[in-house]
Short mmCIF file of C-alpha atoms and ligand atoms in Angstrom, two decimals:
data_model
loop_
_atom_site.label_atom_id
_atom_site.label_comp_id
_atom_site.label_asym_id
_atom_site.label_seq_id
_atom_site.Cartn_x
_atom_site.Cartn_y
_atom_site.Cartn_z
CA MET A 1 67.52 -21.27 129.60
CA PRO A 2 68.00 -18.12 131.12
CA ASP A 3 69.67 -16.85 134.40
CA SER A 4 67.32 -17.39 137.45
CA THR A 5 68.93 -15.32 139.85
CA TRP A 6 66.05 -12.95 138.69
CA LEU A 7 63.65 -14.72 140.98
CA GLU A 8 65.78 -14.08 144.59
CA ASP A 9 66.44 -10.57 143.40
CA LEU A 10 62.74 -9.74 142.82
CA ALA A 11 62.89 -11.27 146.44
CA ARG A 12 65.78 -9.31 147.66
CA TYR A 13 64.62 -5.78 146.24
CA ILE A 14 61.01 -5.88 145.34
CA ASN A 15 58.95 -8.42 147.16
CA PRO A 16 59.60 -11.25 148.63
CA GLY A 17 55.91 -11.81 148.63
CA ILE A 18 55.64 -11.31 144.44
CA ALA A 19 58.69 -13.81 144.30
CA ARG A 20 56.42 -16.42 146.15
CA ALA A 21 54.28 -16.40 144.09
CA TYR A 22 55.48 -16.76 141.28
CA SER A 23 57.79 -19.65 142.10
CA PHE A 24 54.31 -21.14 142.89
CA LEU A 25 53.05 -20.44 140.36
CA GLY A 26 55.72 -22.11 138.24
CA VAL A 27 56.23 -19.41 136.04
CA LEU A 28 60.31 -19.03 136.18
CA SER A 29 61.23 -17.28 133.09
CA PRO A 30 60.74 -14.19 132.82
CA GLU A 31 58.43 -12.28 129.65
CA VAL A 32 61.77 -10.34 127.99
CA ARG A 33 58.54 -9.08 124.77
CA ALA A 34 55.38 -8.89 123.70
CA GLU A 35 54.03 -7.86 119.98
CA GLY A 36 49.56 -7.83 119.38
CA ALA A 37 48.43 -9.88 121.63
CA PHE A 38 51.44 -12.28 122.81
CA VAL A 39 54.22 -11.96 125.27
CA TYR A 40 57.14 -14.09 124.96
CA ASP A 41 59.50 -15.26 127.86
CA ALA A 42 63.21 -15.58 127.87
CA ASP A 43 63.04 -19.38 126.94
CA GLY A 44 60.85 -18.16 123.35
CA GLU A 45 57.92 -19.32 125.51
CA ARG A 46 54.59 -17.49 123.77
CA TYR A 47 51.77 -16.22 125.93
CA VAL A 48 48.25 -14.87 124.63
CA ASP A 49 48.30 -12.59 126.79
CA MET A 50 44.29 -12.33 127.96
CA GLY A 51 44.67 -10.02 130.40
CA GLY A 52 45.63 -7.38 128.64
CA GLY A 53 48.19 -6.05 130.02
CA TYR A 54 46.32 -5.41 133.30
CA GLY A 55 43.89 -3.65 131.06
CA VAL A 56 46.31 -1.63 129.11
CA MET A 57 46.85 -3.39 126.45
CA VAL A 58 43.66 -2.46 123.87
CA HIS A 59 45.79 -1.66 121.26
CA GLY A 60 48.09 -4.53 121.72
CA TYR A 61 51.51 -4.45 122.80
CA LEU A 62 53.83 -1.91 120.57
CA HIS A 63 51.42 -1.48 117.76
CA PRO A 64 53.21 0.00 114.67
CA ARG A 65 52.09 3.45 114.38
CA ILE A 66 51.62 4.34 118.14
CA VAL A 67 55.60 3.25 118.35
CA ALA A 68 55.91 5.79 115.07
CA ARG A 69 54.67 8.05 117.14
CA ALA A 70 56.68 7.96 120.03
CA LYS A 71 59.91 7.32 118.43
CA SER A 72 59.34 11.01 116.47
CA GLN A 73 58.02 12.62 119.24
CA LEU A 74 61.09 11.29 120.90
CA ASP A 75 63.47 12.64 118.50
CA ARG A 76 62.05 15.75 119.05
CA LEU A 77 60.48 17.07 122.96
CA ALA A 78 59.57 14.30 125.55
CA LEU A 79 59.56 16.12 129.00
CA PRO A 80 59.03 20.47 128.60
CA SER A 81 60.34 23.15 130.32
CA ARG A 82 57.35 23.48 131.85
CA SER A 83 58.26 27.17 131.68
CA LEU A 84 56.33 27.84 127.58
CA PRO A 85 52.94 26.35 126.59
CA VAL A 86 53.68 23.21 125.36
CA LEU A 87 51.20 21.85 121.69
CA GLU A 88 50.78 18.51 122.40
CA PRO A 89 49.07 17.64 125.18
CA ILE A 90 46.96 20.67 124.21
CA ALA A 91 46.52 18.47 121.53
CA LEU A 92 44.87 15.71 122.87
CA ALA A 93 42.86 17.49 125.30
CA LYS A 94 41.17 18.67 122.37
CA ARG A 95 40.68 15.43 121.19
CA LEU A 96 39.49 14.06 124.66
CA ALA A 97 37.00 16.47 124.39
CA GLU A 98 36.25 15.54 121.31
CA ILE A 99 35.35 12.18 121.72
CA THR A 100 33.95 11.67 125.86
CA PRO A 101 30.54 12.43 126.15
CA GLY A 102 28.20 15.35 126.95
CA ASP A 103 30.03 18.83 128.04
CA LEU A 104 33.16 17.33 129.31
CA ARG A 105 36.16 19.68 128.00
CA TYR A 106 38.90 19.95 130.59
CA SER A 107 41.45 17.77 130.36
CA PHE A 108 44.63 17.58 134.02
CA PHE A 109 47.10 14.61 132.66
CA CYS A 110 48.52 12.35 135.18
CA ASN A 111 50.38 9.14 135.19
CA SER A 112 48.08 6.62 136.17
CA GLY A 113 44.27 6.14 137.34
CA ALA A 114 44.53 6.40 140.81
CA GLU A 115 45.87 10.25 140.16
CA ALA A 116 43.56 10.67 137.59
CA ASN A 117 40.77 10.24 140.73
CA GLU A 118 42.84 12.07 143.03
CA ALA A 119 41.86 15.10 141.17
CA ALA A 120 38.67 14.17 140.12
CA LEU A 121 37.70 13.72 143.98
CA LYS A 122 39.81 17.00 144.69
CA PHE A 123 37.88 18.58 141.49
CA ALA A 124 34.52 17.96 143.27
CA ARG A 125 35.23 19.42 146.33
CA ALA A 126 37.25 22.42 144.57
CA ARG A 127 33.54 22.69 143.19
CA THR A 128 30.80 22.09 145.28
CA HIS A 129 32.68 22.65 148.47
CA ARG A 130 31.19 20.01 150.79
CA ALA A 131 33.44 17.44 151.83
CA THR A 132 31.58 13.43 151.41
CA PHE A 133 31.75 10.90 148.72
CA VAL A 134 29.63 8.22 148.20
CA SER A 135 30.87 5.02 146.21
CA THR A 136 30.76 1.49 146.02
CA HIS A 137 31.12 -2.28 147.11
CA GLY A 138 33.63 -3.94 145.49
CA ALA A 139 34.65 -0.40 143.48
CA PHE A 140 38.10 -0.22 142.45
CA HIS A 141 39.76 3.24 142.11
CA GLY A 142 43.20 3.47 142.50
CA LYS A 143 45.79 2.99 145.40
CA THR A 144 46.58 6.83 146.70
CA PHE A 145 44.95 7.93 149.76
CA GLY A 146 41.75 9.22 148.48
CA ALA A 147 41.48 6.68 145.84
CA LEU A 148 41.81 4.24 148.55
CA SER A 149 39.60 5.60 150.14
CA VAL A 150 36.72 5.71 147.99
CA SER A 151 36.98 1.75 147.00
CA GLY A 152 35.25 -1.01 147.67
CA ARG A 153 37.72 -3.47 150.00
CA ASP A 154 38.76 -3.42 153.48
CA LEU A 155 41.32 -5.55 152.49
CA TYR A 156 43.87 -3.14 150.81
CA LYS A 157 42.72 -0.26 153.01
CA ASP A 158 42.96 -1.38 156.74
CA PRO A 159 46.34 -0.91 157.02
CA PHE A 160 46.14 2.56 156.22
CA ARG A 161 43.48 3.83 157.95
CA PRO A 162 42.31 6.69 158.29
CA LEU A 163 41.80 7.03 155.24
CA LEU A 164 39.32 10.43 154.39
CA PRO A 165 36.55 10.13 157.04
CA ASP A 166 33.45 11.16 154.62
CA VAL A 167 32.87 8.26 152.45
CA ARG A 168 29.33 6.42 152.07
CA LEU A 169 29.46 3.22 150.21
CA VAL A 170 26.80 1.77 148.94
CA PRO A 171 25.91 -1.47 146.88
CA TYR A 172 26.96 -1.56 143.21
CA GLY A 173 23.84 -1.42 141.06
CA ASP A 174 21.74 -0.53 143.76
CA ALA A 175 19.43 3.32 142.79
CA ALA A 176 17.47 3.29 146.12
CA ALA A 177 20.71 2.82 148.46
CA LEU A 178 22.85 5.42 146.64
CA GLU A 179 19.50 7.63 146.93
CA ALA A 180 19.04 6.84 150.03
CA ALA A 181 23.14 7.98 150.68
CA VAL A 182 23.31 11.26 148.69
CA ASP A 183 22.36 14.35 150.72
CA ASP A 184 23.00 18.04 150.15
CA GLU A 185 26.49 17.30 152.21
CA VAL A 186 28.09 15.12 148.82
CA ALA A 187 30.50 16.43 146.57
CA ALA A 188 30.37 13.65 144.68
CA VAL A 189 29.28 9.92 143.51
CA ILE A 190 32.45 7.99 142.03
CA LEU A 191 31.13 4.68 139.98
CA GLU A 192 32.73 2.56 137.90
CA PRO A 193 30.31 2.52 134.61
CA ILE A 194 30.77 -1.44 134.55
CA GLN A 195 32.69 -2.86 137.84
CA GLY A 196 35.88 -4.45 136.60
CA GLU A 197 38.14 -5.58 139.82
CA GLY A 198 34.47 -5.97 141.68
CA GLY A 199 34.06 -9.26 139.31
CA VAL A 200 33.04 -7.42 135.91
CA ILE A 201 29.92 -6.02 137.14
CA VAL A 202 27.17 -4.05 134.70
CA PRO A 203 24.89 -2.36 136.87
CA PRO A 204 21.16 -2.66 135.91
CA ASP A 205 19.18 -0.33 132.91
CA GLY A 206 18.68 2.54 133.82
CA TYR A 207 21.20 3.43 136.93
CA LEU A 208 23.87 5.99 135.18
CA ALA A 209 20.37 7.59 134.68
CA ALA A 210 18.94 7.49 137.88
CA ALA A 211 22.78 8.04 139.81
CA ARG A 212 22.72 11.45 136.71
CA ARG A 213 19.31 12.38 138.12
CA ILE A 214 20.55 11.90 141.91
CA CYS A 215 23.51 13.92 141.69
CA ASP A 216 21.28 16.64 140.08
CA ALA A 217 18.63 16.46 142.50
CA HIS A 218 21.90 17.33 145.26
CA GLY A 219 23.76 19.77 143.61
CA ALA A 220 26.68 17.46 143.61
CA MET A 221 29.33 16.10 140.71
CA LEU A 222 29.11 12.49 139.67
CA ILE A 223 32.31 11.37 138.47
CA PHE A 224 32.62 8.31 136.31
CA ASP A 225 36.03 5.98 136.46
CA GLU A 226 36.52 4.80 133.15
CA VAL A 227 40.43 4.01 133.34
CA GLN A 228 39.46 -0.49 132.60
CA SER A 229 36.53 0.16 130.46
CA GLY A 230 37.81 3.33 128.58
CA MET A 231 39.20 3.77 125.34
CA GLY A 232 36.46 1.08 122.86
CA ARG A 233 37.19 -2.00 125.12
CA THR A 234 33.66 -2.29 125.84
CA GLY A 235 32.31 -1.02 122.49
CA ARG A 236 31.80 2.08 122.95
CA TYR A 237 34.69 4.60 123.06
CA PHE A 238 33.27 4.64 127.08
CA ALA A 239 31.27 2.40 128.80
CA CYS A 240 29.18 5.18 130.24
CA GLU A 241 27.79 5.31 126.59
CA HIS A 242 25.61 2.73 125.97
CA ASP A 243 23.74 3.63 129.25
CA GLY A 244 23.74 7.31 127.23
CA VAL A 245 24.80 8.93 130.36
CA ALA A 246 27.67 11.84 130.50
CA PRO A 247 29.25 12.67 134.46
CA ASP A 248 30.22 16.25 135.07
CA ILE A 249 34.16 14.37 135.81
CA LEU A 250 35.49 11.90 134.04
CA THR A 251 38.64 9.66 134.61
CA VAL A 252 40.77 7.76 131.91
CA SER A 253 43.86 6.24 132.50
CA LYS A 254 45.44 2.72 130.78
CA ALA A 255 44.67 2.24 127.07
CA LEU A 256 44.92 6.06 126.85
CA GLY A 257 48.78 5.41 126.49
CA GLY A 258 48.52 2.74 123.55
CA GLY A 259 50.30 0.19 125.42
CA VAL A 260 53.57 2.26 125.06
CA MET A 261 53.26 5.17 127.66
CA PRO A 262 51.62 5.97 130.78
CA ILE A 263 49.49 8.36 131.00
CA GLY A 264 45.82 9.50 133.12
CA ALA A 265 43.97 11.81 132.29
CA CYS A 266 40.51 13.72 134.33
CA VAL A 267 38.45 15.64 132.33
CA SER A 268 35.86 17.83 133.40
CA THR A 269 33.11 20.19 132.03
CA PRO A 270 33.93 23.65 132.48
CA ASP A 271 30.96 23.45 135.24
CA ALA A 272 32.88 21.45 137.08
CA ALA A 273 36.11 22.84 136.55
CA GLN A 274 35.29 26.20 137.05
CA PHE A 275 37.34 26.78 139.61
CA LEU A 276 40.52 26.93 138.12
CA ASP A 277 39.79 30.22 136.38
CA GLU A 278 40.46 31.68 139.70
CA MET A 279 42.96 28.73 141.38
CA PRO A 280 44.75 28.28 137.69
CA LEU A 281 48.14 26.11 140.01
CA ILE A 282 45.49 24.52 142.76
CA HIS A 283 46.35 20.84 141.01
CA THR A 284 49.69 20.02 139.16
CA SER A 285 52.17 17.76 138.88
CA THR A 286 56.09 17.77 137.19
CA PHE A 287 55.58 15.59 134.90
CA GLY A 288 51.52 15.76 134.46
CA GLY A 289 49.96 18.66 134.12
CA GLY A 290 47.79 21.06 135.06
CA GLY A 291 48.51 24.89 134.54
CA GLY A 292 48.53 24.13 130.61
CA GLY A 293 51.44 21.61 131.02
CA GLY A 294 51.51 17.68 130.34
CA ALA A 295 54.25 15.66 129.03
CA PRO A 296 54.89 15.87 125.04
CA LEU A 297 56.23 12.63 124.61
CA ALA A 298 52.31 11.02 126.89
CA THR A 299 50.53 13.22 124.83
CA ALA A 300 51.19 12.56 122.08
CA VAL A 301 51.13 8.61 121.90
CA ALA A 302 47.94 8.97 123.47
CA CYS A 303 46.90 11.00 120.10
CA GLU A 304 47.85 8.48 118.28
CA ALA A 305 45.95 6.00 120.18
CA ILE A 306 42.95 7.83 119.85
CA ASP A 307 43.05 8.35 116.07
CA VAL A 308 43.97 3.77 116.00
CA MET A 309 40.68 3.16 118.66
CA ILE A 310 38.74 5.25 115.97
CA GLU A 311 40.70 4.39 112.36
CA GLU A 312 40.73 0.38 113.62
CA ASP A 313 37.09 0.66 114.63
CA PHE A 314 38.35 -0.78 118.20
CA CYS A 315 34.56 -0.64 118.99
CA GLY A 316 33.30 -2.69 116.46
CA GLN A 317 36.02 -5.77 116.58
CA ALA A 318 35.53 -5.16 120.56
CA LEU A 319 31.92 -5.89 119.73
CA ARG A 320 32.44 -8.68 117.35
CA LYS A 321 35.11 -10.60 119.19
CA GLY A 322 33.71 -10.05 122.69
CA ALA A 323 30.48 -12.27 121.37
CA PHE A 324 32.45 -14.29 120.01
CA LEU A 325 34.38 -14.98 123.34
CA ALA A 326 31.38 -14.75 125.38
CA ASP A 327 28.99 -17.32 123.09
CA GLY A 328 32.49 -19.77 123.94
CA LEU A 329 32.85 -19.30 127.32
CA ARG A 330 29.12 -19.94 127.78
CA ALA A 331 29.26 -23.06 125.77
CA ILE A 332 32.09 -23.99 128.65
CA GLN A 333 30.08 -23.10 131.49
CA ARG A 334 27.21 -25.71 129.98
CA GLU A 335 29.45 -27.84 129.79
CA PHE A 336 31.39 -27.60 133.51
CA PRO A 337 29.53 -26.04 135.35
CA GLU A 338 30.54 -27.12 138.55
CA VAL A 339 33.59 -25.47 137.43
CA ILE A 340 32.10 -21.50 135.23
CA SER A 341 28.76 -20.28 136.75
CA ASP A 342 28.62 -16.63 134.64
CA VAL A 343 30.07 -15.54 131.73
CA ARG A 344 29.24 -11.79 131.94
CA GLY A 345 30.10 -7.58 131.02
CA ARG A 346 30.65 -6.16 128.07
CA GLY A 347 32.52 -6.29 124.41
CA LEU A 348 36.21 -7.36 125.41
CA MET A 349 35.87 -6.81 128.99
CA LEU A 350 34.14 -10.71 130.24
CA GLY A 351 34.07 -11.34 133.43
CA LEU A 352 34.72 -15.61 133.78
CA GLU A 353 32.78 -16.16 137.70
CA THR A 354 33.89 -19.90 138.92
CA ALA A 355 31.47 -21.58 140.86
CA ARG A 356 33.22 -21.72 144.25
CA GLU A 357 36.19 -20.76 146.19
CA GLY A 358 39.48 -21.97 145.33
CA VAL A 359 38.62 -22.97 141.37
CA GLY A 360 39.43 -19.85 140.22
CA GLY A 361 42.66 -20.23 141.42
CA MET A 362 42.82 -23.74 140.06
CA LEU A 363 42.08 -22.59 136.75
CA MET A 364 44.06 -20.10 136.37
CA SER A 365 47.49 -21.89 137.24
CA GLU A 366 45.65 -24.42 134.48
CA LEU A 367 45.37 -22.09 132.05
CA LEU A 368 48.92 -20.43 132.46
CA HIS A 369 50.67 -23.90 131.84
CA ARG A 370 48.36 -23.67 128.02
CA HIS A 371 49.80 -20.23 128.27
CA VAL A 372 47.11 -18.33 128.73
CA LEU A 373 47.37 -15.36 131.06
CA ALA A 374 44.10 -14.71 131.83
CA LEU A 375 43.47 -11.84 135.30
CA TRP A 376 42.22 -12.46 138.20
CA THR A 377 40.21 -9.34 140.08
CA LEU A 378 41.16 -7.64 143.47
CA ASN A 379 37.86 -7.05 144.81
CA ASN A 380 36.20 -10.58 144.05
CA GLU A 381 38.45 -13.83 144.67
CA ARG A 382 35.97 -15.87 142.23
CA VAL A 383 36.36 -14.20 139.10
CA LEU A 384 38.83 -14.24 136.15
CA ARG A 385 38.93 -11.62 133.36
CA MET A 386 38.85 -12.12 129.95
CA ILE A 387 39.75 -8.22 128.81
CA PRO A 388 42.32 -9.16 125.86
CA PRO A 389 44.01 -6.58 123.23
CA VAL A 390 41.04 -5.16 120.72
CA VAL A 391 43.68 -6.25 118.14
CA ILE A 392 43.92 -10.10 119.08
CA PRO A 393 43.30 -12.04 115.93
CA MET A 394 40.22 -14.59 115.85
CA GLU A 395 42.11 -17.37 115.54
CA ALA A 396 43.59 -16.53 118.26
CA LEU A 397 40.32 -16.50 120.11
CA GLU A 398 39.27 -20.76 118.74
CA ASP A 399 42.71 -21.16 120.39
CA VAL A 400 41.96 -20.14 123.86
CA LEU A 401 38.35 -21.02 123.76
CA ARG A 402 39.84 -24.68 123.55
CA LEU A 403 42.36 -24.46 125.84
CA VAL A 404 39.57 -23.31 128.26
CA ARG A 405 37.68 -26.13 127.68
CA GLU A 406 40.70 -28.05 128.90
CA ALA A 407 41.85 -25.99 131.88
CA ALA A 408 37.68 -26.81 132.85
CA ALA A 409 37.90 -30.10 132.12
CA GLU A 410 40.72 -30.75 134.40
CA VAL A 411 39.89 -28.74 136.82
CA ALA A 412 36.30 -30.55 136.92
CA ALA A 413 38.08 -33.55 137.57
CA VAL A 414 40.72 -32.50 139.91
CA ALA A 415 37.24 -30.67 142.11
CA ALA A 416 35.80 -33.99 141.57
CA GLU A 417 38.10 -35.95 143.68
CA LEU A 418 38.40 -33.24 146.42
N1 PLP B 501 40.33 2.68 138.18
C1 PLP B 501 39.70 1.50 138.33
C2 PLP B 501 38.66 1.19 137.37
C3 PLP B 501 40.84 0.39 137.52
O1 PLP B 501 40.89 -0.86 137.75
C4 PLP B 501 42.60 0.77 138.24
C5 PLP B 501 43.27 0.03 137.98
O2 PLP B 501 43.04 -1.73 137.78
C6 PLP B 501 42.34 1.82 138.66
C7 PLP B 501 41.44 3.25 138.53
C8 PLP B 501 44.09 2.42 138.85
O3 PLP B 501 44.56 2.95 137.73
P1 PLP B 501 45.81 2.74 138.38
O4 PLP B 501 46.70 1.36 138.75
O5 PLP B 501 46.67 3.03 137.04
O6 PLP B 501 46.73 3.98 139.31
#
């Protein structure tokens, strides 16, 4: 049995609320090791991670090729002098230009999704000399001031107001509402091609194309936040490719670091990034980039992550495994409609909507007791996410479906007595 003073120390030194949540859920053994789609606690118990490390683990934990690349890079150069140019970020930028849609080309590197979106918002302002942003209800773009300002849930925003003043929020997926909100004062429209934290919402066909047309009509930049939906998870390198629409600025993070390094990128078209020519140091960061910088270790690892994604056919795997998982979850939904009311998503980015408030928490807790880690969504409490590593074995998905069925049956029985 591991020493449990960690829980007191977590409460005392990091976050008492989170410590209470672990206690309440009965999570009393910390995670100490992970491999592929599985994590192991200090008692040696194995869990299947259907939340994929909050969407980071498309490649799974400690993919051998990515770990090897990290180790070899560590033996040479981890962080740069920032006085001489380094090659790894340049190679990654070139690689991103190859795999992103449309004319996206200039990369700014950073360490998180929120920072990538901060860069995107600033670039849009610099390009257009306008202040206003249009975003959507339920959107999640991160928790730094700018990213939070264009996010769609007041709970996370209210304690920090005033945020950026000129933000217009419209319902997600509603092209007419978007059209009404965009005028010649708008610097950018920022959208997730599939909303993640909003509850895994796939927009109606034609929505992203309409956003493209509306932005073009008003000279506004179109930003796609692919922090969660990018890197093969939905069956395309980037989810916007399902709709054949390319943005002016695309942000990516989470799985870009191959599950080994934190990294984010803001990739812009030459048109969107034209101000860099005259103001090369306008947006920089010590560990990230700008001005030719970027951490050699993180960017080398990200190059390997892209190669693995392509060579191991992550898109094909996500589509095949996603269809299997979605079919199985829909069969469980038909059996227990009082627990699960909808299963939706693309590839291995799936959301499971529960029939009413409170059921999501019960289902998650039943899954946890069966060693299945599912993920809630920050902006929609009724939806659990299933966003496992693309490398998850089919047998593990079969087990998960059996355990979700068991958990749903348990929740149905408890709910019937309430
Ligand atoms: N954008 C999207 C779509 C996300 O899902 C997230 C995180 O979940 C972010 C941005 C913020 O990323 P980070 O937590 O790395 O700042």
